[in-house]
XYZ file of N, CA and C in Angstrom:
810
model
N 88.800 163.493 162.477
C 89.680 164.043 161.526
C 89.943 163.595 160.051
N 89.278 162.874 160.193
C 88.501 162.346 158.294
C 87.775 163.341 157.592
N 86.819 164.144 158.570
C 86.450 164.710 158.207
C 86.439 166.436 158.229
N 87.362 166.606 158.950
C 88.163 167.626 159.101
C 89.065 167.540 158.010
N 89.986 166.777 156.996
C 90.570 166.622 155.862
C 89.895 166.701 154.804
N 88.489 166.181 154.794
C 87.433 166.655 153.605
C 87.250 167.944 153.578
N 87.046 168.506 154.779
C 86.302 169.382 154.718
C 87.362 170.762 154.382
N 88.637 170.727 154.800
C 89.588 171.586 154.296
C 89.739 170.913 152.293
N 89.863 169.961 152.328
C 90.063 169.806 150.369
C 88.948 170.360 149.933
N 87.801 170.458 150.535
C 86.664 171.480 150.047
C 87.008 172.789 149.803
N 87.746 173.470 150.986
C 88.021 174.658 150.996
C 88.954 174.963 149.180
N 90.308 173.963 149.602
C 90.965 174.092 148.671
C 90.090 173.847 146.946
N 89.119 173.363 146.975
C 88.544 172.728 146.009
C 87.371 173.743 145.216
N 86.900 174.416 146.132
C 85.947 176.133 146.005
C 87.015 176.641 145.645
N 88.104 177.014 145.692
C 89.622 178.137 145.504
C 89.534 177.909 143.783
N 90.012 176.123 143.541
C 90.375 175.533 141.908
C 89.124 176.047 141.143
N 87.887 175.973 141.707
C 86.643 176.376 140.942
C 86.604 177.657 140.769
N 86.976 178.569 141.234
C 87.214 179.821 141.197
C 87.776 180.558 140.388
N 89.361 179.431 140.726
C 90.448 179.807 139.163
C 90.200 179.648 138.161
N 90.000 178.313 138.254
C 88.665 177.472 137.042
C 87.770 178.588 135.509
N 87.098 179.139 137.135
C 86.135 180.047 136.431
C 86.802 181.413 135.736
N 87.602 181.945 136.812
C 88.315 183.004 136.460
C 89.903 182.894 134.866
N 89.714 181.678 134.793
C 91.245 181.181 133.667
C 89.631 180.865 132.141
N 88.709 181.111 132.816
C 88.083 180.188 131.354
C 87.441 181.719 130.975
N 87.247 182.784 132.261
C 86.762 184.178 131.547
C 88.029 184.820 130.311
N 89.096 184.526 130.920
C 90.189 185.228 130.826
C 90.536 184.948 129.185
N 90.596 183.058 129.217
C 90.838 182.656 127.720
C 89.814 183.027 126.850
N 88.508 183.140 127.434
C 87.505 183.906 126.245
C 87.728 184.679 125.977
N 88.159 185.378 126.684
C 88.080 187.262 126.098
C 89.577 187.302 125.410
N 90.678 186.392 125.249
C 92.164 186.566 124.290
C 91.320 185.809 123.280
N 90.229 184.818 123.265
C 90.094 184.068 122.015
C 89.249 185.463 121.319
N 88.465 186.026 121.895
C 87.441 186.990 120.963
C 88.822 188.277 120.780
N 89.713 188.767 120.875
C 90.796 189.319 120.886
C 91.193 188.847 119.620
N 91.504 187.833 119.698
C 92.227 186.682 118.339
C 91.032 186.957 117.251
N 90.016 187.145 117.536
C 89.068 186.695 116.190
C 88.965 188.214 115.762
N 88.543 189.310 116.456
C 88.516 190.362 116.012
C 89.562 190.997 115.184
N 91.016 190.470 115.747
C 92.529 191.057 115.009
C 92.835 190.165 114.046
N 91.882 189.014 113.584
C 92.116 188.473 112.284
C 93.258 187.444 112.523
N 93.336 187.137 113.803
C 94.536 185.860 114.128
C 96.007 186.523 114.371
N 95.747 187.888 114.741
C 97.070 188.394 114.838
C 97.785 187.915 115.731
N 98.749 187.227 116.431
C 99.217 186.646 118.076
C 99.379 185.073 117.736
N 98.327 184.504 117.366
C 98.406 183.049 117.056
C 97.290 182.614 117.895
N 96.860 181.287 117.785
C 95.754 180.955 118.061
C 96.456 180.035 119.241
N 97.502 179.688 119.357
C 97.999 179.172 120.865
C 98.230 179.964 121.555
N 98.414 181.089 121.146
C 98.798 182.336 122.648
C 97.522 182.794 122.727
N 96.504 182.798 122.162
C 95.287 182.981 122.623
C 94.491 182.070 123.588
N 94.973 181.070 123.637
C 94.535 179.585 124.122
C 95.168 179.597 125.517
N 96.962 180.318 125.378
C 97.773 179.818 126.651
C 97.576 181.043 127.026
N 97.720 182.111 126.249
C 97.876 183.637 127.300
C 99.360 184.364 127.086
N 100.140 182.897 126.215
C 101.692 183.305 126.211
C 102.194 184.045 125.264
N 103.206 184.734 125.301
C 103.252 185.441 123.804
C 104.595 184.939 123.091
N 105.050 184.169 122.004
C 106.226 184.527 121.467
C 106.868 185.540 121.163
N 108.034 185.403 121.619
C 109.379 186.293 121.240
C 109.957 186.139 119.864
N 111.048 186.644 119.699
C 112.088 187.093 118.555
C 112.660 185.584 118.927
N 113.306 185.625 120.837
C 113.709 184.319 120.726
C 113.748 183.557 120.671
N 112.742 183.002 120.567
C 111.693 181.905 120.903
C 112.104 180.810 119.455
N 113.252 179.995 119.819
C 113.676 178.721 118.648
C 112.400 177.711 118.232
N 111.682 177.709 119.123
C 110.876 176.443 119.105
C 109.370 176.634 119.553
N 108.404 176.625 118.581
C 107.096 176.651 119.339
C 106.630 176.071 119.943
N 107.206 174.521 119.837
C 106.753 173.510 121.227
C 107.617 173.936 122.063
N 108.509 174.007 122.399
C 108.933 174.691 123.676
C 108.500 175.558 124.476
N 108.456 177.198 123.591
C 108.007 178.179 123.990
C 106.427 178.121 124.560
N 105.448 177.416 123.607
C 104.179 177.707 123.371
C 103.342 176.827 124.205
N 104.076 175.331 123.430
C 102.956 173.932 123.992
C 103.754 173.373 125.516
N 105.109 173.953 125.315
C 106.040 173.882 127.006
C 106.253 174.304 127.751
N 106.672 175.119 127.647
C 106.849 176.596 128.532
C 106.020 177.282 128.782
N 105.211 177.871 128.048
C 104.350 178.696 128.259
C 103.123 178.163 129.172
N 102.713 176.630 128.598
C 101.836 176.122 129.453
C 101.938 176.259 130.766
N 103.432 174.971 131.114
C 103.756 174.627 132.220
C 103.724 175.848 133.327
N 104.468 177.036 132.743
C 104.645 177.863 133.643
C 103.683 178.381 134.024
N 102.451 178.981 133.135
C 101.065 179.219 133.473
C 100.502 178.545 134.503
N 100.481 177.274 133.912
C 99.850 176.206 135.443
C 100.302 176.379 136.559
N 101.940 176.163 136.729
C 102.486 176.151 138.066
C 102.411 177.472 138.724
N 102.320 178.491 137.814
C 102.130 179.891 138.716
C 100.322 179.879 138.999
N 99.996 179.491 138.411
C 97.946 179.269 138.453
C 98.391 178.562 140.205
N 98.764 177.169 140.390
C 98.629 176.479 141.506
C 99.780 177.154 142.865
N 100.631 178.127 142.432
C 101.357 179.202 143.615
C 100.259 180.083 144.155
N 99.437 180.687 143.037
C 99.003 181.545 143.628
C 97.661 180.986 144.467
N 96.824 180.443 143.834
C 95.878 179.491 144.333
C 96.204 179.014 145.858
N 97.403 178.653 146.128
C 98.016 177.937 147.428
C 98.203 179.376 148.272
N 98.736 180.086 147.805
C 99.276 181.364 148.351
C 97.473 182.338 148.542
N 96.623 181.926 148.288
C 94.906 182.464 148.578
C 94.405 181.825 150.034
N 94.565 180.481 149.492
C 94.520 179.722 150.743
C 95.404 179.770 151.787
N 96.433 179.870 151.815
C 96.924 180.422 153.117
C 96.196 181.550 153.490
N 96.574 182.878 152.867
C 95.871 184.363 153.214
C 94.581 183.740 154.172
N 93.995 183.361 153.349
C 92.143 182.968 153.970
C 92.239 182.131 155.199
N 92.689 181.417 155.058
C 93.421 180.640 156.648
C 94.126 181.360 157.690
N 95.078 181.785 156.995
C 95.954 182.469 158.541
C 95.588 184.044 158.678
N 95.036 184.353 157.825
C 94.362 185.729 158.042
C 95.421 186.814 157.274
N 96.094 186.423 156.629
C 96.805 187.107 155.889
C 97.685 188.253 156.426
N 98.685 189.111 155.625
C 99.185 189.967 156.258
C 100.510 189.456 156.374
N 101.494 190.321 157.369
C 102.416 189.305 157.999
C 103.555 190.691 158.113
N 104.308 190.476 158.705
C 105.642 191.540 158.489
C 106.215 192.063 157.615
N 106.157 192.989 156.581
C 107.526 193.515 155.705
C 105.974 192.981 154.252
N 104.811 192.725 154.812
C 103.998 192.638 153.439
C 103.586 193.857 152.706
N 103.789 194.754 153.565
C 103.540 196.312 152.812
C 101.493 196.449 152.957
N 101.091 195.550 153.873
C 99.737 195.279 153.404
C 99.430 196.000 155.181
N 98.283 196.946 155.388
C 97.512 197.267 156.087
C 97.247 196.379 157.199
N 97.085 196.722 158.720
C 97.071 195.256 159.453
C 95.650 195.322 159.015
N 95.361 193.914 159.086
C 93.977 192.757 158.768
C 93.013 192.752 159.984
N 91.591 193.060 159.818
C 90.822 193.369 160.924
C 90.436 191.199 161.635
N 91.223 190.702 162.510
C 91.210 189.356 162.631
C 90.056 189.261 163.024
N 88.582 189.499 162.930
C 87.257 189.060 163.847
C 86.538 188.926 162.903
N 85.247 187.754 163.222
C 84.153 188.062 162.474
C 83.035 188.894 163.337
N 82.349 190.192 161.776
C 81.693 191.061 162.883
C 80.247 190.244 162.366
N 79.186 190.248 163.629
C 78.138 189.581 163.181
C 76.740 190.429 163.809
N 76.308 190.647 162.976
C 75.345 191.638 163.570
C 73.636 191.292 162.654
N 73.135 191.164 163.320
C 71.789 190.162 163.448
C 70.617 191.317 164.013
N 69.476 191.135 163.863
C 68.488 191.747 164.608
C 66.918 190.350 164.477
N 66.271 190.512 165.249
C 64.729 189.959 165.158
C 63.767 190.320 166.200
N 62.690 190.000 165.518
C 61.431 190.848 166.591
C 60.796 189.553 167.037
N 60.380 189.904 168.208
C 59.662 189.180 168.820
C 58.189 189.189 169.762
N 57.249 188.411 169.762
C 56.124 188.911 169.648
C 55.502 188.849 170.972
N 56.672 189.284 172.246
C 56.166 189.869 173.770
C 56.764 191.284 174.044
N 56.567 191.236 175.218
C 56.801 192.333 175.768
C 58.507 192.341 176.019
N 59.445 193.124 176.482
C 60.473 193.869 176.626
C 60.551 192.468 177.898
N 60.083 193.152 178.646
C 60.615 192.148 180.199
C 60.509 190.662 179.631
N 59.457 190.061 178.795
C 59.331 188.646 179.213
C 60.464 188.308 178.401
N 60.439 188.602 177.034
C 62.017 188.549 176.413
C 63.398 188.673 176.907
N 63.752 189.953 177.736
C 64.860 189.792 178.515
C 64.868 188.648 179.769
N 63.616 188.478 179.924
C 63.891 187.746 181.355
C 64.664 186.082 180.756
N 63.809 185.664 179.406
C 64.104 184.524 178.970
C 65.542 184.273 178.796
N 65.845 185.451 178.498
C 67.490 185.480 177.644
C 68.621 185.251 178.489
N 68.015 185.693 180.047
C 69.002 185.637 181.100
C 69.091 184.167 181.884
N 68.071 183.211 181.106
C 68.137 182.374 181.668
C 69.300 181.347 180.449
N 70.525 181.616 181.032
C 71.561 180.995 180.510
C 71.813 179.791 180.031
N 71.479 178.880 181.447
C 71.669 177.377 181.505
C 70.504 176.506 180.204
N 69.549 177.582 179.750
C 68.425 176.910 179.511
C 68.424 176.999 177.600
N 69.877 177.869 177.365
C 69.960 178.200 175.835
C 69.937 176.346 175.305
N 70.800 175.399 176.001
C 71.036 174.237 175.154
C 70.083 173.575 174.529
N 68.916 173.670 175.445
C 67.553 172.696 175.510
C 66.540 173.204 174.086
N 67.089 174.468 173.440
C 66.599 174.765 172.370
C 66.832 175.556 171.767
N 68.366 175.444 171.928
C 69.518 175.916 170.423
C 70.394 174.805 170.454
N 70.610 174.486 169.033
C 71.195 173.637 168.219
C 72.695 173.317 168.639
N 73.421 174.448 168.556
C 74.689 173.969 169.159
C 75.460 174.519 169.692
N 74.762 174.869 171.088
C 75.005 175.848 172.186
C 74.989 174.347 172.738
N 76.175 173.569 173.273
C 75.703 171.767 174.301
C 75.735 172.581 175.781
N 76.377 173.144 176.684
C 76.312 173.877 177.871
C 76.863 174.601 178.194
N 76.131 175.330 179.041
C 76.132 176.585 179.971
C 76.224 176.914 180.970
N 77.129 177.117 182.045
C 77.046 176.952 183.337
C 77.584 178.172 183.769
N 76.697 178.881 184.811
C 76.678 179.969 185.516
C 77.127 179.843 186.818
N 78.570 180.292 186.949
C 79.900 180.276 187.632
C 79.065 181.412 188.950
N 78.891 182.155 188.805
C 78.810 183.274 189.247
C 77.250 184.371 188.241
N 76.798 185.296 189.037
C 75.834 186.116 188.712
C 76.632 186.442 187.050
N 77.933 186.893 186.648
C 78.439 187.855 185.985
C 79.639 187.068 184.932
N 79.845 185.587 185.396
C 81.043 184.569 184.921
C 80.142 183.613 184.653
N 80.404 183.091 183.150
C 79.267 181.927 182.891
C 80.747 181.291 181.219
N 80.778 179.599 181.685
C 81.364 178.946 180.741
C 80.156 178.444 180.117
N 80.819 178.625 178.591
C 79.944 177.667 177.923
C 80.883 176.869 177.040
N 80.033 175.715 176.409
C 80.944 174.905 175.029
C 79.549 174.841 174.225
N 80.297 175.057 173.352
C 79.073 174.653 171.956
C 80.024 174.089 170.942
N 79.631 174.115 169.774
C 80.321 173.203 168.713
C 80.300 174.938 167.206
N 81.648 174.588 167.641
C 82.440 176.098 166.510
C 82.886 174.775 164.937
N 81.919 175.118 163.783
C 81.679 174.334 162.440
C 82.374 173.119 163.081
N 83.735 172.234 163.310
C 83.508 171.011 163.090
C 84.399 170.305 164.343
N 84.723 171.828 165.041
C 85.076 171.591 166.427
C 83.812 171.717 167.888
N 83.989 171.171 169.482
C 83.512 171.739 169.961
C 84.466 172.354 171.085
N 84.341 173.304 171.306
C 84.919 174.688 172.037
C 84.487 174.902 173.182
N 84.947 175.139 174.261
C 84.565 176.123 175.314
C 85.296 177.058 175.570
N 84.607 178.427 176.108
C 84.553 180.103 176.508
C 84.361 180.348 178.039
N 85.596 181.365 178.444
C 84.778 181.827 179.645
C 84.449 183.451 179.153
N 82.824 183.743 179.811
C 82.510 184.515 179.195
C 82.352 185.507 180.639
N 82.492 186.790 180.671
C 82.357 187.975 181.982
C 81.678 188.810 181.420
N 80.053 189.113 182.149
C 78.971 190.209 182.009
C 79.719 191.528 182.447
N 79.974 192.605 181.536
C 80.942 194.180 181.926
C 79.589 194.626 182.694
N 78.277 194.594 181.605
C 77.192 195.353 182.438
C 76.259 194.575 181.738
N 74.983 194.779 182.503
C 73.656 194.315 182.494
C 72.568 195.145 183.080
N 71.618 195.583 182.279
C 70.856 196.168 182.451
C 69.481 195.919 182.383
N 68.496 195.341 183.379
C 67.125 195.303 183.023
C 66.727 195.445 181.675
N 66.201 194.887 180.933
C 65.349 195.250 180.058
C 66.276 195.685 178.806
N 66.981 195.962 179.027
C 67.963 197.003 177.677
C 69.173 196.583 177.171
N 70.005 195.941 178.133
C 71.368 195.549 177.238
C 72.128 194.348 178.490
N 72.638 193.762 177.681
C 73.491 192.977 178.358
C 74.855 193.055 177.532
N 76.183 193.017 177.956
C 77.377 193.490 177.439
C 78.790 192.602 177.501
N 79.490 191.399 177.051
C 79.616 190.556 178.082
C 81.415 190.659 176.971
N 82.550 190.482 177.800
C 83.756 190.190 176.868
C 84.502 188.218 177.252
N 85.109 187.659 176.469
C 85.288 186.580 176.858
C 86.773 185.792 176.542
N 87.199 184.904 176.662
C 88.319 184.057 176.299
C 88.203 183.111 176.347
N 89.336 182.279 175.415
C 88.828 181.183 175.309
C 90.587 180.788 174.538
N 91.108 179.503 174.455
C 92.263 179.088 174.031
C 92.042 179.166 172.470
N 91.203 178.371 171.994
C 90.525 178.008 170.267
C 89.839 178.978 169.851
N 89.658 180.115 170.312
C 88.499 181.395 170.406
C 87.806 181.885 170.899
N 86.876 183.136 170.887
C 86.334 183.446 171.936
C 85.161 184.457 170.952
N 84.412 185.072 171.805
C 83.029 185.410 171.336
C 82.548 186.889 172.077
N 83.468 188.018 171.754
C 83.048 188.977 173.076
C 81.429 189.730 172.010
N 80.771 190.386 172.983
C 79.540 191.264 172.140
C 78.363 192.047 173.010
N 76.813 191.976 172.103
C 76.185 192.516 173.449
C 74.683 192.480 172.520
N 73.693 192.398 173.604
C 72.332 192.045 173.436
C 71.652 193.013 173.707
N 70.709 194.131 173.186
C 69.834 195.107 173.222
C 68.787 194.460 173.004
N 67.485 195.235 173.864
C 66.426 194.969 174.310
C 65.463 195.591 173.464
N 64.261 196.503 172.783
C 63.872 197.850 172.124
C 62.453 197.134 172.345
N 61.875 197.961 172.895
C 60.410 197.771 172.821
C 59.536 198.812 171.403
N 59.180 197.867 170.446
C 58.402 198.425 169.041
C 56.967 199.075 169.173
N 56.196 197.763 169.914
C 55.322 198.070 170.634
C 54.737 197.276 171.929
N 53.499 197.481 172.523
C 53.536 196.973 173.881
C 53.871 195.128 174.021
N 53.717 194.751 173.113
C 53.800 193.245 172.872
C 54.748 193.247 171.653
N 55.375 193.931 171.656
C 56.506 193.429 170.195
C 58.190 194.138 170.879
N 59.251 192.855 170.718
C 60.412 192.977 171.030
C 61.416 193.053 170.120
N 61.842 194.163 169.931
C 63.247 193.988 168.966
C 64.900 193.807 169.795
N 65.343 192.796 169.399
C 66.421 192.005 169.728
C 67.168 192.427 168.915
N 68.563 193.213 169.150
C 69.430 193.340 168.534
C 71.005 192.951 168.499
N 71.382 191.490 168.105
C 72.751 190.945 168.798
C 73.880 191.582 167.947
N 74.736 191.981 168.658
C 76.005 191.853 167.885
C 77.708 191.018 168.838
N 78.259 190.424 167.603
C 79.041 189.425 168.196
C 80.108 189.688 167.541
N 81.594 189.704 168.122
C 82.357 189.627 167.486
C 83.130 188.355 167.636
N 83.493 187.769 166.427
C 84.150 186.396 167.211
C 85.506 185.639 166.342
N 86.313 186.062 167.463
C 87.778 185.788 167.371
C 88.608 184.218 167.208
N 88.619 183.205 165.568
C 88.603 182.082 165.360
C 90.025 181.722 165.729
N 90.517 181.253 166.566
C 92.188 180.639 166.661
C 92.764 179.557 166.097
N 91.530 178.495 165.546
C 92.167 177.161 165.287
C 92.130 177.082 163.868
N 92.441 176.070 163.142
C 92.635 176.060 161.741
C 91.628 175.999 161.487
N 90.541 175.035 162.028
C 88.948 174.529 161.267
C 88.226 175.691 161.700
N 88.008 176.540 162.711
C 87.508 177.727 162.827
C 87.624 179.212 161.731
N 89.643 179.024 161.235
C 89.528 179.836 160.422
C 89.135 179.352 158.946
N 89.243 178.100 159.164
C 88.506 177.442 157.773
C 86.855 177.513 157.276
N 86.337 177.348 158.756
C 85.084 177.680 158.826
C 84.708 179.527 158.020
N 85.376 179.745 158.339
C 85.198 181.347 158.618
C 85.356 182.068 157.118
N 85.669 181.313 156.034
C 85.549 181.411 155.037
C 84.001 181.155 154.191
N 83.346 180.585 155.027
C 82.342 180.787 154.535
C 81.428 181.537 154.973
N 81.510 182.224 156.471
C 81.141 183.095 157.215
C 79.898 181.923 158.386
N 80.894 180.978 157.895
C 79.739 180.166 158.625
C 79.061 180.464 160.065
N 79.844 181.039 161.006
C 80.060 181.683 162.535
C 78.839 182.744 161.998
N 78.437 183.660 161.077
C 77.389 184.451 161.204
C 75.988 183.713 161.172
N 75.703 182.867 159.805
C 74.732 181.909 159.627
C 74.332 181.196 161.020
N 74.957 180.964 161.769
C 75.383 179.962 162.880
C 74.268 180.892 163.643
N 74.471 182.198 163.910
C 73.756 183.222 164.971
C 73.044 183.320 164.681
N 72.542 183.312 163.143
C 71.401 183.792 162.664
C 70.227 182.790 163.279
N 70.601 181.444 162.693
C 69.827 180.130 163.170
C 69.672 180.106 164.656
N 70.795 180.642 165.471
C 70.201 180.345 167.239
C 69.166 181.076 167.254
N 69.692 182.477 166.869
C 68.492 183.449 167.105
C 67.304 183.230 166.795
N 67.161 182.620 165.554
C 65.587 182.265 165.396
C 65.554 181.058 166.204
N 65.927 180.581 166.956
C 65.913 179.362 167.936
C 65.557 179.905 169.247
N 65.857 180.951 169.517
C 65.576 182.059 170.594
C 63.728 181.971 170.798
N 63.710 183.024 169.251
C 62.114 183.590 168.905
C 61.658 182.497 168.672
N 61.717 181.231 168.478
C 61.034 179.971 168.318
C 60.726 179.438 169.871
N 61.094 179.949 170.396
C 61.110 178.962 171.776
C 60.214 179.919 172.902
N 60.336 181.509 172.517
C 59.622 182.493 173.256
C 58.305 182.367 173.062
N 58.545 182.044 171.265
C 56.856 182.653 170.905
C 56.271 181.181 171.021
N 56.314 179.865 171.634
C 55.691 178.713 171.672
C 55.538 177.893 172.982
N 56.423 178.473 173.792
C 56.827 177.916 175.131
C 57.064 178.929 175.597
N 57.898 179.845 176.206
C 57.656 180.961 177.303
C 55.731 181.682 177.230
N 55.644 182.199 176.290
C 54.497 183.029 176.254
C 53.436 182.422 176.419
N 53.054 180.795 176.399
C 52.221 180.057 177.314
C 51.982 180.234 178.796
N 53.213 180.501 179.477
C 53.449 179.988 181.329
C 54.217 181.714 181.231
N 53.770 183.125 181.141
C 54.829 183.820 181.570
C 55.402 183.854 182.666
N 54.665 183.991 183.486
C 54.374 184.165 184.910
C 55.165 182.867 185.835
N 55.690 181.446 184.858
C 56.538 180.932 185.472
C 57.871 181.319 185.589
N 58.095 182.575 184.735
C 59.267 182.362 184.105
C 60.443 183.593 185.079
N 61.263 183.196 185.727
C 61.782 184.059 186.727
C 63.395 184.175 186.255
N 63.339 185.468 185.620
C 64.286 185.907 185.009
C 65.132 186.696 186.100
N 66.836 186.852 185.953
C 67.406 187.652 187.095
C 67.401 189.189 186.661
N 67.145 189.945 187.578
C 66.858 191.144 187.495
C 67.785 192.584 187.921
N 68.750 191.642 188.310
C 70.379 191.791 188.883
C 70.849 193.334 188.247
N 71.826 193.829 188.441
C 72.354 195.050 187.504
C 74.058 194.971 187.557
N 74.597 194.901 186.592
C 76.233 194.745 186.885
C 76.965 196.092 185.938
N 77.535 196.308 186.545
C 78.377 197.460 185.985
C 79.903 197.193 186.194
N 80.273 197.385 185.425
C 81.914 197.268 185.130
C 82.599 196.228 185.703
N 81.717 194.855 185.357
C 82.216 193.304 185.623
C 81.483 193.015 187.031
N 81.024 194.433 187.649
C 80.454 194.120 189.296
C 79.011 193.771 189.432
N 78.705 192.966 189.896
C 77.071 193.123 190.545
C 76.839 194.242 191.255
N 75.757 195.232 191.257
C 75.446 196.321 191.782
C 74.277 195.782 192.844
N 74.726 196.001 193.955
C 73.681 195.619 195.249
C 72.638 196.926 195.671
N 71.532 195.854 195.480
C 70.272 196.888 195.520
C 70.614 197.795 196.588
N 70.146 199.434 196.504
C 70.174 200.273 197.656
C 69.219 200.309 198.789
N 69.592 199.549 199.984
C 68.437 199.573 201.487
C 68.045 200.656 201.758
N 66.875 200.600 202.206
C 66.656 202.046 203.115
C 67.029 201.904 203.925
N 67.326 203.567 204.513
C 67.676 203.396 206.260
C 66.982 202.896 207.221
N 67.320 202.533 208.193
C 66.166 201.825 208.793
C 66.055 203.317 209.669
N 64.446 202.902 209.967
C 64.006 204.479 210.831
C 64.159 204.108 211.853
N 64.483 205.416 212.859
C 64.895 205.354 214.429
C 64.031 204.722 215.242
């Protein structure tokens, strides 16, 4: 929990640093205007951004007191609102904003120096993923079309159930999933570039639900993790699978509409 709190504080700190940078830029611009105008408006107004009016009775109260204090309070309020929007997804009833897309779209490609069939066969061995991927902790294949995953998402360990909707050997796998603290829908396709070079295209729709998952989303941490795991897959294929290709038995079945397609059997001869 301490690590989680520190991470959340880091998020707020990053927002605050961004705010400081903006404030410095704005102050620099006001000082430039002050110098070019020959001092019109007053130095304190250039520093704080407040403007003295005819109703101001005391410079101390309006400029050094009220103007600066009100500006500081507004800055804190604005930054708190920014962090809240980043974590919760923003928008809301009556906000006047359009519906915000509450998912992370991840698109990654990688070329692997093996034939399509070998790359595809290795991908279908889902239970092997934890042995060569860093954050995938467990994959249990309940049936040909249903799998249960456990992985580390940002600071948390999450599980979700995936259902393969479509699977065509050497071409594509498309799935949908569900989970209490977020889930990942997606597709992976396999393309022959040359007889010994395969391009893998991975599309993921990550739907975060927990606080820490959404906080991690500020840095697009999930996208970077997907990229690294895909590289681990390529590394495994190029350093291990390629050495003993005949020992790999991939699943060559087909799935349509979430159901395994039974192979057609030839009619028995009379």
